Amino acid sequence: MIGDQNKIIVSPKQPYFVMATSRYYKAVVMDYGISHFYSFNNDVIGNEVIAVPDGCIDMLFCCDDKQPYANICGTVLQPRIVNNKRSYFFGIRFMPGLSFNFNHVAMSDFVENQIPFLEVIKNKELFDTITTSRDFNNQIQAFLKMYIPLYQQSQAEDKNRNLKQFLLKKISATAGQIKVSELAETAGYSVRTINKVFSREFGLPPKIFCKLIRFQHLLSNLNNFDKNIFDANLAQLSIELGYYDQSHMIRDFYELTNTTPGKYVHSLKEIEYNKRLIVI
């Protein structure tokens, strides 16, 4: 049976956000249902802000002097351009299924969708505070002041809290290589219950969610390649991540990024990705 789960290891990545800027600032939280905060200027000509599947929800604020806006963005299922506006952006990436509940909006409504922030969270004061600032730390503190009481209330009312944490931890620990029947058996629930919880709390069927988590693990591995990537590296990686073979892994990666693992790693090195990513 499940108990209180701690240290959930999920580190959702959006590498094309980093590629669209000369400096991408990231403040890791891994608490309160938040993965991290981030900010960047979309200042690299020719590089659009493209989202790839991650199973998460983001709040993205465009802090433009003339036309500020903010959206709550659900996970995409295929790569998609989310912005090409030249401006300063502030964002919050939530842990899958672990943020506070959005009133009157189901998690499935966010999938492949962007809903205006003020339609869901009717807090014009917070919107104005964040979109008129360029101070990353002040934006974080302003958001947390509003968010933490809502999160704590939501957690106190969430009957599925421990189950969601358990499922997320189990899926992450196996890099998405787990069947729904195994999740159900380990958690002590029926397959029907697991499917129902996923649809309501994550907005996705568990099989698709596991695919996205495996993809995110693949991204993490590719981001850590220090040397030139060879077929031997990819073959070994495909085995470790539970793909049928190397070709299967490449097909999945292409479906979710519109590029191949080899070309992706090359692009990371070409733009000096790690120098653009600043973790604070």
CSV table of N, CA and C in Angstrom, one decimal, residues 93-188:
chain,number,residue,atom,x,y,z
A,93,ARG,N,6.7,26.3,-13.9
A,93,ARG,CA,6.5,24.9,-14.4
A,93,ARG,C,6.1,24.0,-13.2
A,94,PHE,N,4.9,23.5,-13.2
A,94,PHE,CA,4.4,22.7,-12.1
A,94,PHE,C,4.7,21.2,-12.3
A,95,MET,N,4.8,20.5,-11.2
A,95,MET,CA,5.0,19.1,-11.3
A,95,MET,C,3.7,18.4,-11.8
A,96,PRO,N,3.8,17.4,-12.6
A,96,PRO,CA,2.6,16.8,-13.2
A,96,PRO,C,1.6,16.3,-12.1
A,97,GLY,N,0.4,16.8,-12.1
A,97,GLY,CA,-0.6,16.4,-11.2
A,97,GLY,C,-0.6,16.8,-9.8
A,98,LEU,N,0.5,17.7,-9.5
A,98,LEU,CA,0.7,18.0,-8.1
A,98,LEU,C,0.4,19.5,-7.7
A,99,SER,N,0.0,20.3,-8.7
A,99,SER,CA,-0.3,21.7,-8.4
A,99,SER,C,-1.6,21.8,-7.7
A,100,PHE,N,-2.0,23.0,-7.4
A,100,PHE,CA,-3.4,23.2,-6.8
A,100,PHE,C,-4.4,23.0,-7.9
A,101,ASN,N,-5.6,22.7,-7.5
A,101,ASN,CA,-6.7,22.5,-8.4
A,101,ASN,C,-7.2,23.9,-9.0
A,102,PHE,N,-7.3,23.9,-10.3
A,102,PHE,CA,-7.8,25.1,-11.0
A,102,PHE,C,-9.4,25.0,-11.0
A,103,ASN,N,-10.0,25.9,-10.4
A,103,ASN,CA,-11.4,25.9,-10.3
A,103,ASN,C,-12.1,25.9,-11.6
A,104,HIS,N,-13.1,25.0,-11.8
A,104,HIS,CA,-14.0,25.0,-13.0
A,104,HIS,C,-13.2,24.6,-14.2
A,105,VAL,N,-12.0,24.2,-14.2
A,105,VAL,CA,-11.3,23.8,-15.4
A,105,VAL,C,-10.6,22.4,-15.1
A,106,ALA,N,-11.0,21.4,-15.9
A,106,ALA,CA,-10.4,20.1,-15.7
A,106,ALA,C,-9.0,20.1,-16.3
A,107,MET,N,-8.2,19.2,-15.7
A,107,MET,CA,-6.8,19.1,-16.2
A,107,MET,C,-6.7,18.7,-17.7
A,108,SER,N,-7.7,17.9,-18.1
A,108,SER,CA,-7.7,17.5,-19.5
A,108,SER,C,-8.0,18.7,-20.5
A,109,ASP,N,-8.6,19.7,-19.9
A,109,ASP,CA,-8.9,20.9,-20.8
A,109,ASP,C,-7.6,21.7,-21.1
A,110,PHE,N,-6.6,21.5,-20.3
A,110,PHE,CA,-5.3,22.2,-20.6
A,110,PHE,C,-4.5,21.5,-21.6
A,111,VAL,N,-4.7,20.2,-21.8
A,111,VAL,CA,-3.8,19.4,-22.7
A,111,VAL,C,-3.9,20.0,-24.1
A,112,GLU,N,-2.8,20.3,-24.7
A,112,GLU,CA,-2.7,20.9,-26.1
A,112,GLU,C,-3.5,22.2,-26.1
A,113,ASN,N,-3.5,23.0,-25.0
A,113,ASN,CA,-4.3,24.2,-25.0
A,113,ASN,C,-3.6,25.3,-24.1
A,114,GLN,N,-3.9,26.5,-24.4
A,114,GLN,CA,-3.5,27.6,-23.6
A,114,GLN,C,-4.7,28.4,-23.2
A,115,ILE,N,-4.9,28.6,-21.9
A,115,ILE,CA,-6.1,29.3,-21.4
A,115,ILE,C,-5.6,30.6,-20.7
A,116,PRO,N,-6.2,31.7,-21.1
A,116,PRO,CA,-5.7,33.0,-20.4
A,116,PRO,C,-5.8,32.9,-18.9
A,117,PHE,N,-4.7,33.4,-18.3
A,117,PHE,CA,-4.5,33.3,-16.8
A,117,PHE,C,-5.7,33.9,-16.1
A,118,LEU,N,-6.2,35.1,-16.6
A,118,LEU,CA,-7.2,35.8,-15.9
A,118,LEU,C,-8.6,35.1,-16.0
A,119,GLU,N,-8.7,34.2,-16.9
A,119,GLU,CA,-10.0,33.4,-17.0
A,119,GLU,C,-10.1,32.3,-16.0
A,120,VAL,N,-8.9,31.9,-15.5
A,120,VAL,CA,-8.9,30.8,-14.5
A,120,VAL,C,-8.6,31.3,-13.1
A,121,ILE,N,-7.6,32.2,-13.0
A,121,ILE,CA,-7.2,32.8,-11.7
A,121,ILE,C,-7.5,34.3,-11.8
A,122,LYS,N,-8.6,34.7,-11.3
A,122,LYS,CA,-9.1,36.1,-11.5
A,122,LYS,C,-8.4,37.0,-10.4
A,123,ASN,N,-7.1,37.2,-10.7
A,123,ASN,CA,-6.2,38.0,-9.8
A,123,ASN,C,-5.5,39.0,-10.6
A,124,LYS,N,-6.2,40.1,-10.9
A,124,LYS,CA,-5.6,41.2,-11.8
A,124,LYS,C,-4.4,41.8,-11.1
A,125,GLU,N,-4.4,41.9,-9.8
A,125,GLU,CA,-3.3,42.5,-9.0
A,125,GLU,C,-2.0,41.7,-9.2
A,126,LEU,N,-2.1,40.4,-9.1
A,126,LEU,CA,-0.9,39.5,-9.4
A,126,LEU,C,-0.5,39.6,-10.8
A,127,PHE,N,-1.4,39.6,-11.7
A,127,PHE,CA,-1.1,39.7,-13.1
A,127,PHE,C,-0.3,41.0,-13.4
A,128,ASP,N,-0.7,42.1,-12.8
A,128,ASP,CA,-0.1,43.4,-13.0
A,128,ASP,C,1.3,43.4,-12.4
A,129,THR,N,1.4,42.9,-11.2
A,129,THR,CA,2.7,42.8,-10.5
A,129,THR,C,3.7,42.1,-11.2
A,130,ILE,N,3.4,40.9,-11.8
A,130,ILE,CA,4.3,40.1,-12.5
A,130,ILE,C,4.7,40.7,-13.9
A,131,THR,N,3.7,41.2,-14.6
A,131,THR,CA,3.9,41.6,-16.0
A,131,THR,C,4.6,43.0,-16.1
A,132,THR,N,4.6,43.7,-15.0
A,132,THR,CA,5.2,45.0,-15.0
A,132,THR,C,6.6,45.0,-14.4
A,133,SER,N,7.1,43.8,-14.0
A,133,SER,CA,8.4,43.6,-13.3
A,133,SER,C,9.3,42.9,-14.3
A,134,ARG,N,10.6,43.2,-14.1
A,134,ARG,CA,11.7,42.5,-14.7
A,134,ARG,C,12.6,41.8,-13.7
A,135,ASP,N,12.2,41.8,-12.5
A,135,ASP,CA,13.0,41.3,-11.4
A,135,ASP,C,12.6,39.9,-11.1
A,136,PHE,N,13.4,38.9,-11.4
A,136,PHE,CA,13.0,37.5,-11.3
A,136,PHE,C,12.7,37.1,-9.9
A,137,ASN,N,13.5,37.5,-8.9
A,137,ASN,CA,13.2,37.1,-7.5
A,137,ASN,C,11.9,37.8,-7.0
A,138,ASN,N,11.7,39.0,-7.4
A,138,ASN,CA,10.4,39.7,-6.9
A,138,ASN,C,9.2,39.0,-7.5
A,139,GLN,N,9.3,38.6,-8.8
A,139,GLN,CA,8.2,37.9,-9.5
A,139,GLN,C,7.9,36.5,-8.8
A,140,ILE,N,9.0,35.8,-8.4
A,140,ILE,CA,8.8,34.6,-7.7
A,140,ILE,C,8.1,34.8,-6.4
A,141,GLN,N,8.5,35.8,-5.6
A,141,GLN,CA,7.9,36.0,-4.3
A,141,GLN,C,6.5,36.5,-4.4
A,142,ALA,N,6.2,37.3,-5.4
A,142,ALA,CA,4.8,37.7,-5.6
A,142,ALA,C,3.9,36.5,-5.9
A,143,PHE,N,4.4,35.6,-6.7
A,143,PHE,CA,3.6,34.4,-7.1
A,143,PHE,C,3.4,33.5,-5.9
A,144,LEU,N,4.5,33.3,-5.2
A,144,LEU,CA,4.4,32.4,-4.0
A,144,LEU,C,3.4,32.9,-2.9
A,145,LYS,N,3.4,34.2,-2.8
A,145,LYS,CA,2.5,34.8,-1.8
A,145,LYS,C,1.1,34.5,-2.1
A,146,MET,N,0.7,34.5,-3.4
A,146,MET,CA,-0.7,34.1,-3.8
A,146,MET,C,-0.9,32.6,-3.7
A,147,TYR,N,0.1,31.9,-4.2
A,147,TYR,CA,0.0,30.5,-4.5
A,147,TYR,C,0.0,29.6,-3.3
A,148,ILE,N,0.9,29.8,-2.4
A,148,ILE,CA,1.1,28.8,-1.3
A,148,ILE,C,-0.2,28.6,-0.5
A,149,PRO,N,-0.9,29.6,-0.1
A,149,PRO,CA,-2.2,29.4,0.7
A,149,PRO,C,-3.2,28.6,-0.2
A,150,LEU,N,-3.3,28.8,-1.5
A,150,LEU,CA,-4.2,28.0,-2.3
A,150,LEU,C,-3.7,26.6,-2.4
A,151,TYR,N,-2.4,26.4,-2.5
A,151,TYR,CA,-1.9,25.1,-2.6
A,151,TYR,C,-2.1,24.3,-1.3
A,152,GLN,N,-1.9,24.9,-0.2
A,152,GLN,CA,-2.1,24.2,1.1
A,152,GLN,C,-3.5,23.8,1.3
A,153,GLN,N,-4.4,24.7,0.9
A,153,GLN,CA,-5.8,24.4,1.0
A,153,GLN,C,-6.2,23.3,0.1
A,154,SER,N,-5.7,23.3,-1.1
A,154,SER,CA,-6.0,22.3,-2.1
A,154,SER,C,-5.4,20.9,-1.6
A,155,GLN,N,-4.2,20.9,-1.0
A,155,GLN,CA,-3.7,19.7,-0.5
A,155,GLN,C,-4.5,19.1,0.6
A,156,ALA,N,-5.0,20.0,1.5
A,156,ALA,CA,-5.8,19.5,2.6
A,156,ALA,C,-7.1,18.8,2.2
A,157,GLU,N,-7.6,19.3,1.0
A,157,GLU,CA,-8.8,18.7,0.5
A,157,GLU,C,-8.7,17.6,-0.5
A,158,ASP,N,-7.4,17.3,-0.9
A,158,ASP,CA,-7.1,16.4,-1.9
A,158,ASP,C,-7.1,14.9,-1.4
A,159,LYS,N,-8.1,14.2,-1.6
A,159,LYS,CA,-8.2,12.8,-1.2
A,159,LYS,C,-7.2,11.9,-1.9
A,160,ASN,N,-6.8,12.3,-3.1
A,160,ASN,CA,-5.9,11.4,-3.9
A,160,ASN,C,-4.4,11.9,-3.8
A,161,ARG,N,-4.1,12.7,-2.9
A,161,ARG,CA,-2.8,13.3,-2.8
A,161,ARG,C,-1.7,12.2,-2.7
A,162,ASN,N,-1.8,11.3,-1.8
A,162,ASN,CA,-0.7,10.3,-1.6
A,162,ASN,C,-0.7,9.4,-2.8
A,163,LEU,N,-1.8,9.0,-3.4
A,163,LEU,CA,-1.9,8.2,-4.6
A,163,LEU,C,-1.2,8.8,-5.7
A,164,LYS,N,-1.5,10.1,-6.0
A,164,LYS,CA,-0.8,10.8,-7.1
A,164,LYS,C,0.7,10.9,-6.9
A,165,GLN,N,1.1,11.2,-5.7
A,165,GLN,CA,2.6,11.2,-5.4
A,165,GLN,C,3.2,9.9,-5.6
A,166,PHE,N,2.5,8.8,-5.2
A,166,PHE,CA,3.1,7.5,-5.4
A,166,PHE,C,3.2,7.1,-6.9
A,167,LEU,N,2.2,7.4,-7.6
A,167,LEU,CA,2.2,7.1,-9.1
A,167,LEU,C,3.3,7.9,-9.8
A,168,LEU,N,3.4,9.1,-9.5
A,168,LEU,CA,4.4,9.9,-10.1
A,168,LEU,C,5.8,9.5,-9.8
A,169,LYS,N,6.0,9.1,-8.5
A,169,LYS,CA,7.3,8.7,-8.1
A,169,LYS,C,7.7,7.3,-8.8
A,170,LYS,N,6.7,6.4,-8.8
A,170,LYS,CA,6.9,5.1,-9.4
A,170,LYS,C,7.2,5.2,-10.9
A,171,ILE,N,6.5,6.1,-11.6
A,171,ILE,CA,6.7,6.2,-13.1
A,171,ILE,C,8.0,6.9,-13.3
A,172,SER,N,8.4,7.9,-12.5
A,172,SER,CA,9.7,8.5,-12.7
A,172,SER,C,10.8,7.6,-12.4
A,173,ALA,N,10.7,6.8,-11.3
A,173,ALA,CA,11.8,5.8,-11.0
A,173,ALA,C,12.0,4.8,-12.0
A,174,THR,N,11.0,4.5,-12.8
A,174,THR,CA,11.1,3.5,-13.9
A,174,THR,C,11.3,4.1,-15.2
A,175,ALA,N,11.5,5.4,-15.2
A,175,ALA,CA,11.6,6.2,-16.5
A,175,ALA,C,10.5,5.9,-17.5
A,176,GLY,N,9.3,5.8,-16.9
A,176,GLY,CA,8.1,5.5,-17.7
A,176,GLY,C,7.9,4.1,-18.2
A,177,GLN,N,8.8,3.2,-17.7
A,177,GLN,CA,8.8,1.8,-18.2
A,177,GLN,C,7.9,0.9,-17.2
A,178,ILE,N,6.7,1.2,-17.2
A,178,ILE,CA,5.8,0.5,-16.3
A,178,ILE,C,4.4,0.4,-16.9
A,179,LYS,N,3.8,-0.7,-16.7
A,179,LYS,CA,2.4,-0.9,-17.3
A,179,LYS,C,1.4,-0.4,-16.2
A,180,VAL,N,0.2,-0.1,-16.7
A,180,VAL,CA,-0.9,0.4,-15.9
A,180,VAL,C,-1.2,-0.7,-14.9
A,181,SER,N,-1.2,-2.0,-15.3
A,181,SER,CA,-1.5,-3.1,-14.4
A,181,SER,C,-0.5,-3.2,-13.3
A,182,GLU,N,0.8,-2.9,-13.6
A,182,GLU,CA,1.8,-2.9,-12.5
A,182,GLU,C,1.6,-1.8,-11.5
A,183,LEU,N,1.3,-0.6,-12.1
A,183,LEU,CA,1.0,0.5,-11.2
A,183,LEU,C,-0.2,0.2,-10.2
A,184,ALA,N,-1.2,-0.4,-10.8
A,184,ALA,CA,-2.4,-0.7,-10.0
A,184,ALA,C,-2.1,-1.7,-8.9
A,185,GLU,N,-1.3,-2.7,-9.3
A,185,GLU,CA,-1.0,-3.8,-8.3
A,185,GLU,C,-0.1,-3.2,-7.2
A,186,THR,N,0.9,-2.4,-7.6
A,186,THR,CA,1.8,-1.9,-6.6
A,186,THR,C,1.1,-0.9,-5.6
A,187,ALA,N,0.2,-0.1,-6.2
A,187,ALA,CA,-0.5,0.9,-5.4
A,187,ALA,C,-1.6,0.3,-4.6
A,188,GLY,N,-2.1,-0.9,-5.0
A,188,GLY,CA,-3.2,-1.5,-4.3
A,188,GLY,C,-4.6,-1.0,-4.7
